[in-house]
């Protein structure tokens, strides 16, 4: 996978986040207004959905700011993984607030249905929202495609170490699906003269949000615990070691992302028995330079000479 320069990727990522934030705030106001006028449950649900998405973007921007702090004595590898914590919080909010409120409001509307007298305003707001969400989604897809290289979408999402990129993509995708469900719910409730259908649409939107939240929580949990670098990069690191005749064997290569654009590398290798201390130091320095040239994201490398054990690559 192609690894963009950290600063450039951060700027592009902020463009996606700010664009999604502006779109969701405007859409939320319009949806709440339409819900208040028409009494539509699915419109109210969609308003909550957009409001939650807006809060999520604010949290991700805050997480980026916190994660950008420099390393200190308390956190020698920096604060980069704090972004993963806020990404996990976002997943919880989508599930608890977005999905929870949507399902609750839907069930309430099914029990005490409120007929929609004039759906025209709902259709207008949903149409505008679909156009704005579609534009935000297109930007998110474009930036995500630039970073995923030749990987499939699922591979890129699963291997991504940059939560804001795929979170915005998931949120916008869920938003578009939710808008379609809301429009169908409004139309069906009017067409069949059954206001309960609008409530059913709210429950369906909530289930979509719950599914997205579970998926995001799963990906964020892995990052929070600590994930290895891309397998392709690990393979290139091994190739550097295998290319030296003074290294008899590589015991293991262990990597971990300390932030989306920072990787720590720990290596155990069996150096030639006749290699002197000074020569080993020179070789280690050379290896570190070659490895750091492979990716601007490699920030720290630790190479430990030791006798061969069972070969492992983590």
mmCIF file of C-alpha atoms in Angstrom:
data_model
loop_
_atom_site.group_PDB
_atom_site.id
_atom_site.type_symbol
_atom_site.label_atom_id
_atom_site.label_comp_id
_atom_site.label_asym_id
_atom_site.label_seq_id
_atom_site.Cartn_x
_atom_site.Cartn_y
_atom_site.Cartn_z
ATOM 1 C CA UNK A 1 0.000 0.000 0.000
ATOM 2 C CA UNK A 2 1.291 3.431 -0.886
ATOM 3 C CA UNK A 3 2.060 5.498 2.184
ATOM 4 C CA UNK A 4 1.514 9.232 1.634
ATOM 5 C CA UNK A 5 3.629 11.803 3.395
ATOM 6 C CA UNK A 6 2.295 12.350 6.912
ATOM 7 C CA UNK A 7 1.668 16.112 6.646
ATOM 8 C CA UNK A 8 -0.035 15.871 3.242
ATOM 9 C CA UNK A 9 -2.231 12.997 4.402
ATOM 10 C CA UNK A 10 -3.170 14.937 7.539
ATOM 11 C CA UNK A 11 -4.224 17.994 5.511
ATOM 12 C CA UNK A 12 -6.330 15.894 3.111
ATOM 13 C CA UNK A 13 -7.875 14.094 6.045
ATOM 14 C CA UNK A 14 -8.860 17.402 7.669
ATOM 15 C CA UNK A 15 -10.480 18.529 4.421
ATOM 16 C CA UNK A 16 -12.641 15.396 4.515
ATOM 17 C CA UNK A 17 -13.533 15.924 8.190
ATOM 18 C CA UNK A 18 -14.334 19.633 7.884
ATOM 19 C CA UNK A 19 -16.349 19.008 4.731
ATOM 20 C CA UNK A 20 -18.372 16.282 6.443
ATOM 21 C CA UNK A 21 -18.856 18.451 9.552
ATOM 22 C CA UNK A 22 -20.198 21.419 7.568
ATOM 23 C CA UNK A 23 -22.544 19.203 5.560
ATOM 24 C CA UNK A 24 -23.896 17.359 8.616
ATOM 25 C CA UNK A 25 -24.555 20.516 10.646
ATOM 26 C CA UNK A 26 -26.547 22.091 7.836
ATOM 27 C CA UNK A 27 -28.434 18.883 7.126
ATOM 28 C CA UNK A 28 -29.256 18.331 10.823
ATOM 29 C CA UNK A 29 -30.913 21.754 11.119
ATOM 30 C CA UNK A 30 -32.988 21.147 7.981
ATOM 31 C CA UNK A 31 -34.057 17.661 9.096
ATOM 32 C CA UNK A 32 -35.130 18.798 12.557
ATOM 33 C CA UNK A 33 -37.137 21.637 11.031
ATOM 34 C CA UNK A 34 -38.852 19.263 8.610
ATOM 35 C CA UNK A 35 -39.544 16.769 11.411
ATOM 36 C CA UNK A 36 -41.086 19.491 13.595
ATOM 37 C CA UNK A 37 -43.371 20.653 10.790
ATOM 38 C CA UNK A 38 -44.407 17.257 9.389
ATOM 39 C CA UNK A 39 -44.206 15.112 12.517
ATOM 40 C CA UNK A 40 -42.228 12.442 10.653
ATOM 41 C CA UNK A 41 -40.441 9.935 12.881
ATOM 42 C CA UNK A 42 -37.898 8.964 10.233
ATOM 43 C CA UNK A 43 -37.035 12.645 9.641
ATOM 44 C CA UNK A 44 -36.468 13.155 13.373
ATOM 45 C CA UNK A 45 -34.299 10.037 13.374
ATOM 46 C CA UNK A 46 -32.323 11.361 10.427
ATOM 47 C CA UNK A 47 -31.849 14.669 12.268
ATOM 48 C CA UNK A 48 -30.396 12.822 15.256
ATOM 49 C CA UNK A 49 -28.231 10.806 12.853
ATOM 50 C CA UNK A 50 -26.748 13.966 11.292
ATOM 51 C CA UNK A 51 -26.256 15.585 14.701
ATOM 52 C CA UNK A 52 -24.383 12.520 15.982
ATOM 53 C CA UNK A 53 -22.230 12.499 12.835
ATOM 54 C CA UNK A 54 -21.382 16.172 13.430
ATOM 55 C CA UNK A 55 -20.313 15.404 16.987
ATOM 56 C CA UNK A 56 -18.222 12.513 15.725
ATOM 57 C CA UNK A 57 -16.301 14.745 13.336
ATOM 58 C CA UNK A 58 -15.607 17.188 16.162
ATOM 59 C CA UNK A 59 -14.294 14.325 18.322
ATOM 60 C CA UNK A 60 -12.046 13.058 15.523
ATOM 61 C CA UNK A 61 -10.611 16.546 14.958
ATOM 62 C CA UNK A 62 -10.037 16.832 18.705
ATOM 63 C CA UNK A 63 -8.410 13.397 18.697
ATOM 64 C CA UNK A 64 -6.079 14.447 15.887
ATOM 65 C CA UNK A 65 -5.017 17.505 17.847
ATOM 66 C CA UNK A 66 -4.364 15.485 20.989
ATOM 67 C CA UNK A 67 -2.506 12.801 19.037
ATOM 68 C CA UNK A 68 -0.182 15.353 17.419
ATOM 69 C CA UNK A 69 1.487 16.241 20.733
ATOM 70 C CA UNK A 70 5.215 15.564 20.899
ATOM 71 C CA UNK A 71 6.686 12.682 22.849
ATOM 72 C CA UNK A 72 7.720 13.327 26.447
ATOM 73 C CA UNK A 73 9.088 11.417 29.423
ATOM 74 C CA UNK A 74 5.649 9.991 30.275
ATOM 75 C CA UNK A 75 4.905 8.946 26.689
ATOM 76 C CA UNK A 76 8.249 8.304 24.938
ATOM 77 C CA UNK A 77 6.529 7.081 21.759
ATOM 78 C CA UNK A 78 4.201 10.075 21.598
ATOM 79 C CA UNK A 79 0.434 10.404 21.912
ATOM 80 C CA UNK A 80 -0.509 9.112 18.468
ATOM 81 C CA UNK A 81 -2.634 6.212 19.733
ATOM 82 C CA UNK A 82 -4.956 8.627 21.546
ATOM 83 C CA UNK A 83 -6.621 9.103 18.166
ATOM 84 C CA UNK A 84 -7.584 5.428 18.300
ATOM 85 C CA UNK A 85 -9.260 6.008 21.673
ATOM 86 C CA UNK A 86 -11.430 8.796 20.276
ATOM 87 C CA UNK A 87 -12.264 6.653 17.251
ATOM 88 C CA UNK A 88 -13.547 3.999 19.657
ATOM 89 C CA UNK A 89 -15.602 6.654 21.486
ATOM 90 C CA UNK A 90 -17.122 7.651 18.130
ATOM 91 C CA UNK A 91 -18.183 4.046 17.531
ATOM 92 C CA UNK A 92 -19.824 3.925 20.968
ATOM 93 C CA UNK A 93 -21.687 7.194 20.303
ATOM 94 C CA UNK A 94 -22.990 5.935 16.969
ATOM 95 C CA UNK A 95 -24.288 2.803 18.671
ATOM 96 C CA UNK A 96 -25.626 4.317 21.908
ATOM 97 C CA UNK A 97 -26.964 7.648 20.655
ATOM 98 C CA UNK A 98 -27.466 7.274 16.910
ATOM 99 C CA UNK A 99 -28.792 3.718 16.816
ATOM 100 C CA UNK A 100 -30.382 3.798 20.265
ATOM 101 C CA UNK A 101 -32.389 6.987 19.727
ATOM 102 C CA UNK A 102 -33.406 5.924 16.212
ATOM 103 C CA UNK A 103 -34.767 2.551 17.339
ATOM 104 C CA UNK A 104 -36.467 4.068 20.399
ATOM 105 C CA UNK A 105 -38.116 6.822 18.365
ATOM 106 C CA UNK A 106 -39.223 4.295 15.748
ATOM 107 C CA UNK A 107 -40.811 1.975 18.294
ATOM 108 C CA UNK A 108 -42.521 4.930 19.967
ATOM 109 C CA UNK A 109 -43.927 6.076 16.623
ATOM 110 C CA UNK A 110 -45.188 2.575 15.839
ATOM 111 C CA UNK A 111 -47.082 2.509 19.146
ATOM 112 C CA UNK A 112 -48.471 6.045 18.766
ATOM 113 C CA UNK A 113 -48.360 6.810 15.010
ATOM 114 C CA UNK A 114 -48.551 10.404 13.827
ATOM 115 C CA UNK A 115 -49.777 10.677 10.199
ATOM 116 C CA UNK A 116 -47.777 12.818 7.758
ATOM 117 C CA UNK A 117 -50.167 15.294 6.182
ATOM 118 C CA UNK A 118 -47.841 16.836 3.594
ATOM 119 C CA UNK A 119 -44.590 15.007 2.729
ATOM 120 C CA UNK A 120 -43.402 17.684 0.268
ATOM 121 C CA UNK A 121 -41.054 19.373 2.766
ATOM 122 C CA UNK A 122 -39.608 15.999 3.775
ATOM 123 C CA UNK A 123 -38.828 15.108 0.177
ATOM 124 C CA UNK A 124 -37.191 18.504 -0.391
ATOM 125 C CA UNK A 125 -34.980 18.223 2.683
ATOM 126 C CA UNK A 126 -34.103 14.588 1.947
ATOM 127 C CA UNK A 127 -33.180 15.489 -1.629
ATOM 128 C CA UNK A 128 -30.901 18.330 -0.529
ATOM 129 C CA UNK A 129 -29.406 16.142 2.198
ATOM 130 C CA UNK A 130 -28.746 13.349 -0.293
ATOM 131 C CA UNK A 131 -26.911 15.773 -2.602
ATOM 132 C CA UNK A 132 -24.763 17.150 0.250
ATOM 133 C CA UNK A 133 -24.056 13.734 1.773
ATOM 134 C CA UNK A 134 -23.283 12.404 -1.687
ATOM 135 C CA UNK A 135 -20.718 15.154 -2.235
ATOM 136 C CA UNK A 136 -19.112 14.432 1.160
ATOM 137 C CA UNK A 137 -19.143 10.696 0.376
ATOM 138 C CA UNK A 138 -17.494 11.286 -3.013
ATOM 139 C CA UNK A 139 -14.667 13.257 -1.360
ATOM 140 C CA UNK A 140 -14.180 10.532 1.259
ATOM 141 C CA UNK A 141 -14.128 7.801 -1.411
ATOM 142 C CA UNK A 142 -11.631 9.725 -3.542
ATOM 143 C CA UNK A 143 -9.208 10.187 -0.648
ATOM 144 C CA UNK A 144 -9.660 6.605 0.516
ATOM 145 C CA UNK A 145 -8.973 5.246 -2.975
ATOM 146 C CA UNK A 146 -5.754 7.244 -3.129
ATOM 147 C CA UNK A 147 -4.446 5.555 -0.007
ATOM 148 C CA UNK A 148 -5.662 1.985 -0.567
ATOM 149 C CA UNK A 149 -3.575 1.325 -3.685
ATOM 150 C CA UNK A 150 -4.347 -2.072 -5.227
ATOM 151 C CA UNK A 151 -6.037 -3.469 -2.126
ATOM 152 C CA UNK A 152 -9.709 -4.285 -2.064
ATOM 153 C CA UNK A 153 -11.924 -1.961 -0.049
ATOM 154 C CA UNK A 154 -12.275 -4.411 2.807
ATOM 155 C CA UNK A 155 -8.534 -5.122 2.888
ATOM 156 C CA UNK A 156 -7.792 -1.399 2.937
ATOM 157 C CA UNK A 157 -10.288 -0.784 5.771
ATOM 158 C CA UNK A 158 -9.033 -3.736 7.807
ATOM 159 C CA UNK A 159 -5.377 -2.778 7.341
ATOM 160 C CA UNK A 160 -5.870 0.979 7.655
ATOM 161 C CA UNK A 161 -4.219 2.603 10.673
ATOM 162 C CA UNK A 162 -5.945 5.944 10.075
ATOM 163 C CA UNK A 163 -9.461 5.868 11.646
ATOM 164 C CA UNK A 164 -10.828 9.243 10.412
ATOM 165 C CA UNK A 165 -10.459 8.120 6.789
ATOM 166 C CA UNK A 166 -12.654 5.043 7.038
ATOM 167 C CA UNK A 167 -14.948 6.408 9.776
ATOM 168 C CA UNK A 168 -16.096 9.308 7.585
ATOM 169 C CA UNK A 169 -16.513 6.886 4.693
ATOM 170 C CA UNK A 170 -18.667 4.570 6.826
ATOM 171 C CA UNK A 171 -20.687 7.442 8.274
ATOM 172 C CA UNK A 172 -21.427 8.932 4.859
ATOM 173 C CA UNK A 173 -22.343 5.525 3.455
ATOM 174 C CA UNK A 174 -24.697 4.908 6.386
ATOM 175 C CA UNK A 175 -26.136 8.402 5.931
ATOM 176 C CA UNK A 176 -26.965 7.778 2.268
ATOM 177 C CA UNK A 177 -28.592 4.447 3.103
ATOM 178 C CA UNK A 178 -30.517 6.124 5.925
ATOM 179 C CA UNK A 179 -31.783 8.865 3.613
ATOM 180 C CA UNK A 180 -33.057 6.284 1.137
ATOM 181 C CA UNK A 181 -34.815 4.377 3.932
ATOM 182 C CA UNK A 182 -36.314 7.615 5.297
ATOM 183 C CA UNK A 183 -37.611 8.651 1.870
ATOM 184 C CA UNK A 184 -39.165 5.236 1.288
ATOM 185 C CA UNK A 185 -40.655 5.304 4.774
ATOM 186 C CA UNK A 186 -42.261 8.703 4.239
ATOM 187 C CA UNK A 187 -43.595 7.711 0.815
ATOM 188 C CA UNK A 188 -44.938 4.354 1.979
ATOM 189 C CA UNK A 189 -46.594 5.768 5.091
ATOM 190 C CA UNK A 190 -48.452 8.337 2.945
ATOM 191 C CA UNK A 191 -49.184 5.996 0.038
ATOM 192 C CA UNK A 192 -50.559 3.181 2.206
ATOM 193 C CA UNK A 193 -52.003 5.600 4.762
ATOM 194 C CA UNK A 194 -50.243 3.777 7.569
ATOM 195 C CA UNK A 195 -48.133 6.058 9.783
ATOM 196 C CA UNK A 196 -46.521 3.060 11.472
ATOM 197 C CA UNK A 197 -44.392 2.482 8.364
ATOM 198 C CA UNK A 198 -42.567 5.740 9.105
ATOM 199 C CA UNK A 199 -41.686 4.321 12.526
ATOM 200 C CA UNK A 200 -40.499 1.072 10.970
ATOM 201 C CA UNK A 201 -38.199 3.132 8.745
ATOM 202 C CA UNK A 202 -36.717 4.729 11.873
ATOM 203 C CA UNK A 203 -36.026 1.301 13.364
ATOM 204 C CA UNK A 204 -34.330 0.195 10.126
ATOM 205 C CA UNK A 205 -32.134 3.314 10.141
ATOM 206 C CA UNK A 206 -31.189 2.497 13.723
ATOM 207 C CA UNK A 207 -30.223 -1.047 12.755
ATOM 208 C CA UNK A 208 -28.011 0.287 9.936
ATOM 209 C CA UNK A 209 -26.269 2.599 12.415
ATOM 210 C CA UNK A 210 -25.852 -0.240 14.910
ATOM 211 C CA UNK A 211 -24.184 -2.387 12.248
ATOM 212 C CA UNK A 212 -21.809 0.417 11.274
ATOM 213 C CA UNK A 213 -21.017 1.101 14.945
ATOM 214 C CA UNK A 214 -20.136 -2.550 15.621
ATOM 215 C CA UNK A 215 -17.847 -2.652 12.592
ATOM 216 C CA UNK A 216 -16.119 0.609 13.567
ATOM 217 C CA UNK A 217 -15.733 -0.552 17.174
ATOM 218 C CA UNK A 218 -14.093 -3.752 15.974
ATOM 219 C CA UNK A 219 -11.580 -1.922 13.791
ATOM 220 C CA UNK A 220 -10.896 0.752 16.442
ATOM 221 C CA UNK A 221 -10.372 -1.882 19.135
ATOM 222 C CA UNK A 222 -7.642 -3.547 17.101
ATOM 223 C CA UNK A 223 -5.854 -0.233 16.613
ATOM 224 C CA UNK A 224 -6.216 0.681 20.273
ATOM 225 C CA UNK A 225 -4.684 -2.620 21.389
ATOM 226 C CA UNK A 226 -1.886 -2.254 18.842
ATOM 227 C CA UNK A 227 -1.634 -3.497 15.269
ATOM 228 C CA UNK A 228 1.374 -4.490 13.196
ATOM 229 C CA UNK A 229 2.504 -2.620 10.106
ATOM 230 C CA UNK A 230 1.350 -3.610 6.635
ATOM 231 C CA UNK A 231 2.554 -7.153 5.710
ATOM 232 C CA UNK A 232 4.086 -5.810 2.499
ATOM 233 C CA UNK A 233 6.281 -3.417 4.482
ATOM 234 C CA UNK A 234 7.310 -6.199 6.870
ATOM 235 C CA UNK A 235 8.319 -8.277 3.853
ATOM 236 C CA UNK A 236 10.486 -5.440 2.557
ATOM 237 C CA UNK A 237 12.121 -5.097 5.989
ATOM 238 C CA UNK A 238 12.972 -8.798 5.946
ATOM 239 C CA UNK A 239 14.399 -8.457 2.439
ATOM 240 C CA UNK A 240 16.835 -5.810 3.718
ATOM 241 C CA UNK A 241 18.053 -8.177 6.428
ATOM 242 C CA UNK A 242 18.224 -11.183 4.119
ATOM 243 C CA UNK A 243 20.360 -9.162 1.729
ATOM 244 C CA UNK A 244 23.361 -9.085 4.082
ATOM 245 C CA UNK A 245 25.735 -12.033 4.235
ATOM 246 C CA UNK A 246 26.795 -11.074 7.787
ATOM 247 C CA UNK A 247 23.319 -11.981 9.073
ATOM 248 C CA UNK A 248 22.839 -15.722 9.368
ATOM 249 C CA UNK A 249 19.139 -15.704 10.249
ATOM 250 C CA UNK A 250 16.241 -13.431 11.189
ATOM 251 C CA UNK A 251 14.514 -14.627 14.365
ATOM 252 C CA UNK A 252 11.614 -12.191 14.263
ATOM 253 C CA UNK A 253 10.410 -8.823 13.013
ATOM 254 C CA UNK A 254 7.845 -7.171 15.267
ATOM 255 C CA UNK A 255 6.171 -3.910 14.356
ATOM 256 C CA UNK A 256 3.482 -1.751 15.918
ATOM 257 C CA UNK A 257 1.792 1.487 14.905
ATOM 258 C CA UNK A 258 2.262 4.094 17.626
ATOM 259 C CA UNK A 259 0.136 6.456 15.494
ATOM 260 C CA UNK A 260 -1.327 6.340 11.978
ATOM 261 C CA UNK A 261 1.951 7.681 10.559
ATOM 262 C CA UNK A 262 4.457 6.229 13.062
ATOM 263 C CA UNK A 263 5.795 2.673 13.200
ATOM 264 C CA UNK A 264 8.100 1.107 15.787
ATOM 265 C CA UNK A 265 10.198 -1.825 14.537
ATOM 266 C CA UNK A 266 11.892 -4.422 16.774
ATOM 267 C CA UNK A 267 14.145 -7.030 15.161
ATOM 268 C CA UNK A 268 15.973 -10.067 16.495
ATOM 269 C CA UNK A 269 18.672 -11.372 14.150
ATOM 270 C CA UNK A 270 21.516 -13.879 14.330
ATOM 271 C CA UNK A 271 24.673 -12.056 13.268
ATOM 272 C CA UNK A 272 27.751 -13.895 12.007
ATOM 273 C CA UNK A 273 29.773 -15.328 14.908
ATOM 274 C CA UNK A 274 33.044 -13.716 13.762
ATOM 275 C CA UNK A 275 31.476 -10.229 13.526
ATOM 276 C CA UNK A 276 33.257 -7.808 15.866
ATOM 277 C CA UNK A 277 31.435 -5.304 18.071
ATOM 278 C CA UNK A 278 32.472 -2.278 16.004
ATOM 279 C CA UNK A 279 31.518 -3.982 12.750
ATOM 280 C CA UNK A 280 28.140 -4.999 14.227
ATOM 281 C CA UNK A 281 27.410 -1.392 15.239
ATOM 282 C CA UNK A 282 28.273 -0.160 11.766
ATOM 283 C CA UNK A 283 26.093 -2.844 10.180
ATOM 284 C CA UNK A 284 23.150 -1.987 12.455
ATOM 285 C CA UNK A 285 23.411 1.701 11.531
ATOM 286 C CA UNK A 286 23.483 0.780 7.850
ATOM 287 C CA UNK A 287 20.463 -1.497 8.224
ATOM 288 C CA UNK A 288 18.502 1.204 10.057
ATOM 289 C CA UNK A 289 19.181 3.731 7.289
ATOM 290 C CA UNK A 290 18.060 1.262 4.625
ATOM 291 C CA UNK A 291 14.900 0.393 6.546
ATOM 292 C CA UNK A 292 13.906 3.993 7.264
ATOM 293 C CA UNK A 293 14.276 4.695 3.557
ATOM 294 C CA UNK A 294 11.493 2.162 2.901
ATOM 295 C CA UNK A 295 8.835 4.271 4.606
ATOM 296 C CA UNK A 296 8.669 7.792 6.118
ATOM 297 C CA UNK A 297 6.419 6.286 8.790
ATOM 298 C CA UNK A 298 9.205 4.217 10.412
ATOM 299 C CA UNK A 299 10.208 6.362 13.381
ATOM 300 C CA UNK A 300 12.104 3.936 15.630
ATOM 301 C CA UNK A 301 14.079 0.743 14.955
ATOM 302 C CA UNK A 302 15.552 -1.613 17.545
ATOM 303 C CA UNK A 303 17.822 -4.400 16.296
ATOM 304 C CA UNK A 304 18.971 -7.026 18.769
ATOM 305 C CA UNK A 305 21.703 -9.500 17.785
ATOM 306 C CA UNK A 306 21.037 -12.919 19.322
ATOM 307 C CA UNK A 307 21.165 -16.605 18.587
ATOM 308 C CA UNK A 308 18.566 -18.096 16.264
ATOM 309 C CA UNK A 309 15.198 -19.105 17.693
ATOM 310 C CA UNK A 310 12.070 -20.336 15.965
ATOM 311 C CA UNK A 311 11.562 -17.804 13.172
ATOM 312 C CA UNK A 312 8.508 -15.603 13.644
ATOM 313 C CA UNK A 313 7.202 -12.528 11.844
ATOM 314 C CA UNK A 314 4.598 -10.519 13.754
#
